[in-house]
Short mmCIF file of N, CA, C and O in Angstrom, two decimals:
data_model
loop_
_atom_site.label_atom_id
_atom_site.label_comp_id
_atom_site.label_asym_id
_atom_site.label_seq_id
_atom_site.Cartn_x
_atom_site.Cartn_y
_atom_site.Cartn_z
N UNK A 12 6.65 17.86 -10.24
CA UNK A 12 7.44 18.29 -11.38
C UNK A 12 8.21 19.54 -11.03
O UNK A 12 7.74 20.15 -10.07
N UNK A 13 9.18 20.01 -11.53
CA UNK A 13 9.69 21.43 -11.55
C UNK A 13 9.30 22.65 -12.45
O UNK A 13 8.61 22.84 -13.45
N UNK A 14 9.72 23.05 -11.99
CA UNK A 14 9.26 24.41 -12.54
C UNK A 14 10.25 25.05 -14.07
O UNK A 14 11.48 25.19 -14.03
N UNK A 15 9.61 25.29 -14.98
CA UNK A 15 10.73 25.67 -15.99
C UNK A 15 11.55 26.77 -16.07
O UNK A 15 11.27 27.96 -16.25
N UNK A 16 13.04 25.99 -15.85
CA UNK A 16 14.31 26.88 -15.72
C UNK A 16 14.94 25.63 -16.13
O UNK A 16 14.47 24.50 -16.24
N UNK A 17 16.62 26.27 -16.40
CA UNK A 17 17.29 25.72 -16.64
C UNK A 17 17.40 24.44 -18.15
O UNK A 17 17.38 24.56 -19.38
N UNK A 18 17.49 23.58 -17.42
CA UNK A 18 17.52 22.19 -18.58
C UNK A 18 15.72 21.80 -18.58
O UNK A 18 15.37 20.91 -19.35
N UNK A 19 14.91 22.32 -17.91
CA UNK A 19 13.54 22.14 -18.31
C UNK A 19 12.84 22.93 -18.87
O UNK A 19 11.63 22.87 -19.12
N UNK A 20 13.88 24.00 -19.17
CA UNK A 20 13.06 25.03 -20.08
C UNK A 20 12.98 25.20 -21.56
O UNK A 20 12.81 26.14 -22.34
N UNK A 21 13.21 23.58 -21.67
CA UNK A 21 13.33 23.06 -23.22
C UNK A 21 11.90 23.14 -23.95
O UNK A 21 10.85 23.57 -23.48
N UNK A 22 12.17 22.56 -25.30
CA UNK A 22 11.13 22.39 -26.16
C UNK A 22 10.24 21.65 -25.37
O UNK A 22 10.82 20.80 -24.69
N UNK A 23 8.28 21.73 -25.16
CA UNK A 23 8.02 20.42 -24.61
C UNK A 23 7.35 19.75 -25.71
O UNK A 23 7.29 20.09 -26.90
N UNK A 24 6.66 18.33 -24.86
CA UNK A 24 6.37 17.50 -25.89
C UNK A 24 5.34 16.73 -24.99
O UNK A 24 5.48 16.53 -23.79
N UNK A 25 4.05 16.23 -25.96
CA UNK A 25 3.52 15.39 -25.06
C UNK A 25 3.67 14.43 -24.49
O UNK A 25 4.25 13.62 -25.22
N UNK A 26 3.48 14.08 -23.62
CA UNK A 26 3.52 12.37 -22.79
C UNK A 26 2.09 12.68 -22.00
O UNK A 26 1.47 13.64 -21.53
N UNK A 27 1.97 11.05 -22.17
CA UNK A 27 0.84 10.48 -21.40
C UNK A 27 0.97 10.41 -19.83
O UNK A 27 1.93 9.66 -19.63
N UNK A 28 0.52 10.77 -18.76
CA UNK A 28 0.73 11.00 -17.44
C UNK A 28 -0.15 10.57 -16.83
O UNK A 28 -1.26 11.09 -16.83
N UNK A 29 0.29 8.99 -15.83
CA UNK A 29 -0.96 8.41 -14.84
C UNK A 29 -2.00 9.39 -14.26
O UNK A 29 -1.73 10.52 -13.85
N UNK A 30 -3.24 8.83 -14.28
CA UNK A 30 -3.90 9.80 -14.06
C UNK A 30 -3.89 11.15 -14.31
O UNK A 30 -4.63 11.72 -13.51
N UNK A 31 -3.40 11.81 -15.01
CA UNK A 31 -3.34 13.28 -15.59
C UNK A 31 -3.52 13.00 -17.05
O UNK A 31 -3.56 14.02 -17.73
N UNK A 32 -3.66 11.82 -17.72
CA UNK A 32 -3.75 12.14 -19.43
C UNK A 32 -2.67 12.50 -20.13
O UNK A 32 -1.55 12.01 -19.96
N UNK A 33 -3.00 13.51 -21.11
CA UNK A 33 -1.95 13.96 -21.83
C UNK A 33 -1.73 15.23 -21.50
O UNK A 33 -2.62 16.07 -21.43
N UNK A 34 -0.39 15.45 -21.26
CA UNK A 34 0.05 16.94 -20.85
C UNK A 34 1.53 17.36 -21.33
O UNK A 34 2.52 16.66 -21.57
N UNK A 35 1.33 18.75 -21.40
CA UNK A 35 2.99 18.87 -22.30
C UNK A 35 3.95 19.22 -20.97
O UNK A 35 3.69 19.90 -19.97
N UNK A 36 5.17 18.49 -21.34
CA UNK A 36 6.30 18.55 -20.00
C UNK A 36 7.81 19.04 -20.75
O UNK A 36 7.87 19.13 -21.98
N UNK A 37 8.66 19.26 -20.14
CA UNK A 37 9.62 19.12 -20.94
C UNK A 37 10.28 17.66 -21.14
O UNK A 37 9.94 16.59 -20.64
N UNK A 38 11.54 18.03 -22.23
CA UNK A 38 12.06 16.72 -22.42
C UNK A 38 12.82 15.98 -21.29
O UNK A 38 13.17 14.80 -21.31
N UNK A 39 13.07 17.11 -20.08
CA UNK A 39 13.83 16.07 -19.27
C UNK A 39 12.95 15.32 -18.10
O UNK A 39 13.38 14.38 -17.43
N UNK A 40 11.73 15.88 -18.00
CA UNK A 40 10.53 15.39 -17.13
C UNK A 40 9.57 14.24 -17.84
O UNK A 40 8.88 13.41 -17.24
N UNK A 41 9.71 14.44 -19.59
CA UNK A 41 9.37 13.38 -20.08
C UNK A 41 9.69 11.97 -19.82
O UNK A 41 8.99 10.98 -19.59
N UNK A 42 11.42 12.24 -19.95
CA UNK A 42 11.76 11.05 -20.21
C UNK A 42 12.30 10.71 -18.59
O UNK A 42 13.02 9.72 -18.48
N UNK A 43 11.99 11.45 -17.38
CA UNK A 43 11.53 10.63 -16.36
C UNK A 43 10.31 9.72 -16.14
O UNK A 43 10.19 8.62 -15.60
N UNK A 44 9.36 10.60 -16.79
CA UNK A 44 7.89 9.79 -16.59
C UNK A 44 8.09 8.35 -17.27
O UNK A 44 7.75 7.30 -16.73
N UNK A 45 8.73 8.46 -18.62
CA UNK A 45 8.41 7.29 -19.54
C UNK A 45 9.68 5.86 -18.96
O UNK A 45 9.83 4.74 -19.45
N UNK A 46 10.38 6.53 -17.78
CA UNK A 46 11.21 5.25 -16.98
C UNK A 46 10.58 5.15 -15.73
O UNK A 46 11.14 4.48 -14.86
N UNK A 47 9.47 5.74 -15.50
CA UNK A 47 8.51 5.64 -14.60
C UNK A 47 9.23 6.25 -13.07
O UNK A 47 9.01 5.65 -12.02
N UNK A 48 9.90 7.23 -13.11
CA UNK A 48 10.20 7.85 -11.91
C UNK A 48 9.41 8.60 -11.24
O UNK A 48 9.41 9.80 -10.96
N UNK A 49 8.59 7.58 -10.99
CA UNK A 49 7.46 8.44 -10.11
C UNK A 49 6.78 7.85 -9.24
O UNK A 49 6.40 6.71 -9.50
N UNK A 50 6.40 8.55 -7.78
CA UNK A 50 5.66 7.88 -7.01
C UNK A 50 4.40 7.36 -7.74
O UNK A 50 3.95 8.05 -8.65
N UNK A 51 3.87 6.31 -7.47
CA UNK A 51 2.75 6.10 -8.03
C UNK A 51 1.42 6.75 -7.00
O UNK A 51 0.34 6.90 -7.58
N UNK A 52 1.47 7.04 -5.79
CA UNK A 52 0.87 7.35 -5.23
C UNK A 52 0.43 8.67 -5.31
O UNK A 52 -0.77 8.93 -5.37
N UNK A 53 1.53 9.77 -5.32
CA UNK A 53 1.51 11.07 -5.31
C UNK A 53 1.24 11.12 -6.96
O UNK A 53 0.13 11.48 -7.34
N UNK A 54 1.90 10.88 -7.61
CA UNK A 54 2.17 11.24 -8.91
C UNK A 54 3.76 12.09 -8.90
O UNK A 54 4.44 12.45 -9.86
N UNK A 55 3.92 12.17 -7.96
CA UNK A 55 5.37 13.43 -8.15
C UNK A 55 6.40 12.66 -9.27
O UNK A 55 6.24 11.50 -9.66
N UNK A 56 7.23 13.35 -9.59
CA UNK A 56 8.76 12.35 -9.89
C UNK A 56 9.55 12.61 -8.97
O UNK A 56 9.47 13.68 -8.36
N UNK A 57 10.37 11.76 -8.71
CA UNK A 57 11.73 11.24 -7.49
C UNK A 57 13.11 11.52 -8.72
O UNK A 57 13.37 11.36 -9.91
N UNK A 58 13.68 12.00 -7.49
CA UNK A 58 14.98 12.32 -8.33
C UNK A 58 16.12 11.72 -7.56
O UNK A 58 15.65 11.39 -6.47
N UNK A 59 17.43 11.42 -7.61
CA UNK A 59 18.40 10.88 -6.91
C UNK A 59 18.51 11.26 -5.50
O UNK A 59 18.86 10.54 -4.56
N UNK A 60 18.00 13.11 -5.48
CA UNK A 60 18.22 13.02 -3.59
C UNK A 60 16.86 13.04 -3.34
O UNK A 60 16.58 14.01 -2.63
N UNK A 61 15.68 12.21 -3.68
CA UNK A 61 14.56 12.30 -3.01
C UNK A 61 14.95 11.30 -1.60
O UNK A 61 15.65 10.29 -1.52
N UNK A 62 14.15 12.10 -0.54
CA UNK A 62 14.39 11.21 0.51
C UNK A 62 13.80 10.09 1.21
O UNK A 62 12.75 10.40 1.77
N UNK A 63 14.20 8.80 1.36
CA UNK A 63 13.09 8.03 2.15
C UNK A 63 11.91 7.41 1.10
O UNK A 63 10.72 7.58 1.33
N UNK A 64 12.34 6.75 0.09
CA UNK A 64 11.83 5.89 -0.74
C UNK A 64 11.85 4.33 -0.69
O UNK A 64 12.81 3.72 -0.22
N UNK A 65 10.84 3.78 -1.14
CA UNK A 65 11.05 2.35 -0.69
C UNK A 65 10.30 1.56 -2.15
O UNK A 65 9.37 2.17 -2.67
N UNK A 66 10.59 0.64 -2.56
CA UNK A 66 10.41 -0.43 -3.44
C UNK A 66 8.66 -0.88 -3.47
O UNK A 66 8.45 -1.37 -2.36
N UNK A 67 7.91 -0.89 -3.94
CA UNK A 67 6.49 -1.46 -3.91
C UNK A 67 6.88 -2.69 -4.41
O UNK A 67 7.35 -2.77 -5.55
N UNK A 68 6.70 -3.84 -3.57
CA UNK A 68 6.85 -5.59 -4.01
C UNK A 68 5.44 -5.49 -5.29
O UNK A 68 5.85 -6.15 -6.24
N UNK A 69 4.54 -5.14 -5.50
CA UNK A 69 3.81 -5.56 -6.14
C UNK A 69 4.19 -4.91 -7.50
O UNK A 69 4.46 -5.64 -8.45
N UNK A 70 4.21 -3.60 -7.62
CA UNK A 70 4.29 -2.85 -8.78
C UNK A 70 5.99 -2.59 -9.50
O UNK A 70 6.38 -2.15 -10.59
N UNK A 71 6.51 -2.98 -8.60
CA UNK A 71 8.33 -2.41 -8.87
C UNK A 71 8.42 -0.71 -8.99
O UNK A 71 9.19 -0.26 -9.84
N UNK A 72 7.64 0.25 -8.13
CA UNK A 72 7.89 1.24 -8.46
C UNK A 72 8.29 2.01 -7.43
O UNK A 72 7.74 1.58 -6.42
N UNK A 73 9.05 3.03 -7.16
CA UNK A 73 9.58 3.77 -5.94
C UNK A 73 8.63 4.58 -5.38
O UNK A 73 8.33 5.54 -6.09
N UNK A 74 7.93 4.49 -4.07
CA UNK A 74 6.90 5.12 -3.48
C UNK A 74 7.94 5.77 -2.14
O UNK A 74 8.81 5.21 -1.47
N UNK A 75 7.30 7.45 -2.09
CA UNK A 75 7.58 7.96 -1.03
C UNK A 75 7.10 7.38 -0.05
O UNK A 75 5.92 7.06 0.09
N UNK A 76 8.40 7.12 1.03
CA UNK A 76 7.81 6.50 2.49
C UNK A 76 6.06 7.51 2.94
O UNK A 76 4.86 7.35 2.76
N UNK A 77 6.71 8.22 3.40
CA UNK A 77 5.03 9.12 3.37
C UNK A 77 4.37 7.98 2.73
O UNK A 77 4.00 6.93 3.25
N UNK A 78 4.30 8.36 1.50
CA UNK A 78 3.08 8.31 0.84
C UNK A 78 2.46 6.82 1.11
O UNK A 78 1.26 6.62 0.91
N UNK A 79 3.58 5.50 1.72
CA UNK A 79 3.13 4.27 1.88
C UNK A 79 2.84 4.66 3.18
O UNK A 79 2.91 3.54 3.68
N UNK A 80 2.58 5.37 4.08
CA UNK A 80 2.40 5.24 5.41
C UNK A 80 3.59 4.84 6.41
O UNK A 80 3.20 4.53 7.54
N UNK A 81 4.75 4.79 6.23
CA UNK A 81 5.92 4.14 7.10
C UNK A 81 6.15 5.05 8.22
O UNK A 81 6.12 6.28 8.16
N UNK A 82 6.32 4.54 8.93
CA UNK A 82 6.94 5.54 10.08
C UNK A 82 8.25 5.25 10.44
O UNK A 82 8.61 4.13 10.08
N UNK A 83 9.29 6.09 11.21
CA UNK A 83 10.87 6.26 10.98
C UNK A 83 10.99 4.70 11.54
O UNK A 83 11.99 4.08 11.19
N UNK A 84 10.31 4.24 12.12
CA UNK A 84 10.89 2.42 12.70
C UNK A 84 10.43 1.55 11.97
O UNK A 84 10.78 0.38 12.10
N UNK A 85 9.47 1.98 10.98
CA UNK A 85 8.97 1.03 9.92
C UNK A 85 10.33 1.24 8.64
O UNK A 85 10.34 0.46 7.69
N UNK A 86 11.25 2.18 8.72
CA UNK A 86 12.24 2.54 8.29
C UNK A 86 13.04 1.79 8.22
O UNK A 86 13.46 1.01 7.36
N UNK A 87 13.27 2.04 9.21
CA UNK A 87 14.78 0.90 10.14
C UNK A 87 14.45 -0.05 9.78
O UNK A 87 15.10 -0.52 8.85
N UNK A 88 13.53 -0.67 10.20
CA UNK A 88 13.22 -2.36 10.45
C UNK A 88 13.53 -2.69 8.86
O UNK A 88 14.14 -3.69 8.47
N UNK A 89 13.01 -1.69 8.05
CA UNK A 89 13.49 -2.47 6.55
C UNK A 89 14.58 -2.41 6.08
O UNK A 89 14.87 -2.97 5.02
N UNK A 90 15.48 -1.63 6.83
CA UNK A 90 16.72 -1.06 6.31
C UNK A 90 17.85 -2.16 7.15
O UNK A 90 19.08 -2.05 7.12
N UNK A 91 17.39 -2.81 7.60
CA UNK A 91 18.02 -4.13 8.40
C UNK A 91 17.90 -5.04 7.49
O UNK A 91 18.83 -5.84 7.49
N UNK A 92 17.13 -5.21 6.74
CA UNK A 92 16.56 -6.33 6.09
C UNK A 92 16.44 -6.69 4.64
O UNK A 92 16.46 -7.80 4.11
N UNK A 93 16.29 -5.25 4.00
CA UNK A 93 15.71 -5.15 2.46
C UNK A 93 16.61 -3.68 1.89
O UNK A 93 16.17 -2.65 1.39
N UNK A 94 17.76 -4.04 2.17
CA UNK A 94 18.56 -2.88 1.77
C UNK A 94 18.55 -2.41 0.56
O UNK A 94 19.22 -1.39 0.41
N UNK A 95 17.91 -2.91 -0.52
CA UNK A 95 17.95 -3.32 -1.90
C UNK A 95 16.67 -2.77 -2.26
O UNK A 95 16.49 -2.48 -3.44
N UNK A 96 15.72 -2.57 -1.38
CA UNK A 96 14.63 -2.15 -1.44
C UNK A 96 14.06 -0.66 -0.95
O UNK A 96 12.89 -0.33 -1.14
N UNK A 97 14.87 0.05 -0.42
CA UNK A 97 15.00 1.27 0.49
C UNK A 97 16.01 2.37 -0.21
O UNK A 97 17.12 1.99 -0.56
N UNK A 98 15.68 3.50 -0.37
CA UNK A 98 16.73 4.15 -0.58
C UNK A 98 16.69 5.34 -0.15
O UNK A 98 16.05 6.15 -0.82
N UNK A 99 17.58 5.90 1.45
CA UNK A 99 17.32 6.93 2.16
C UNK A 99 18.41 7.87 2.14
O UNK A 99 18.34 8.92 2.77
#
């Protein structure tokens, strides 16, 4: 999550947070969580320049390469293939 400044230093509000329960966020971290912009692994949220994200076939959700284990040729090889699925 970020830190409050700017446009997150709004009113907050609760939302429910995988594994974390209920916690107060702001409104613009809310309404990432509730379109599910978030690794499911880490818990972080992903934002447009997160880097090196890839598609989970099972869940439909964007997991940091990290966090699936990929390494830079496990990269490539999908980025040949599943362009639709990768976003670096």
């Amino acid at each position: 999550t970020l830190p409050p400044s700017g446009d997150h230093a709004d009113a907050l509000e609760e939302c429910q947070l995988p594994g974390k329960g209920m916690q107060a966020v702001c409104q613009v971290c809310a309404a990432k969580w509730s379109r599910k912009e978030y690794c499911p692994v880490c818990l972080l949220l992903w934002h447009a320049e997160t880097p090196e994200m890839v598609c989970c076939d099972g869940c439909d959700l964007w997991v940091h390469a990290a966090c699936d284990s990929l390494s830079a040729e496990d990269l490539l090889q999908m980025s040949r293939s599943d362009l639709d699925l990768l976003q670096m």
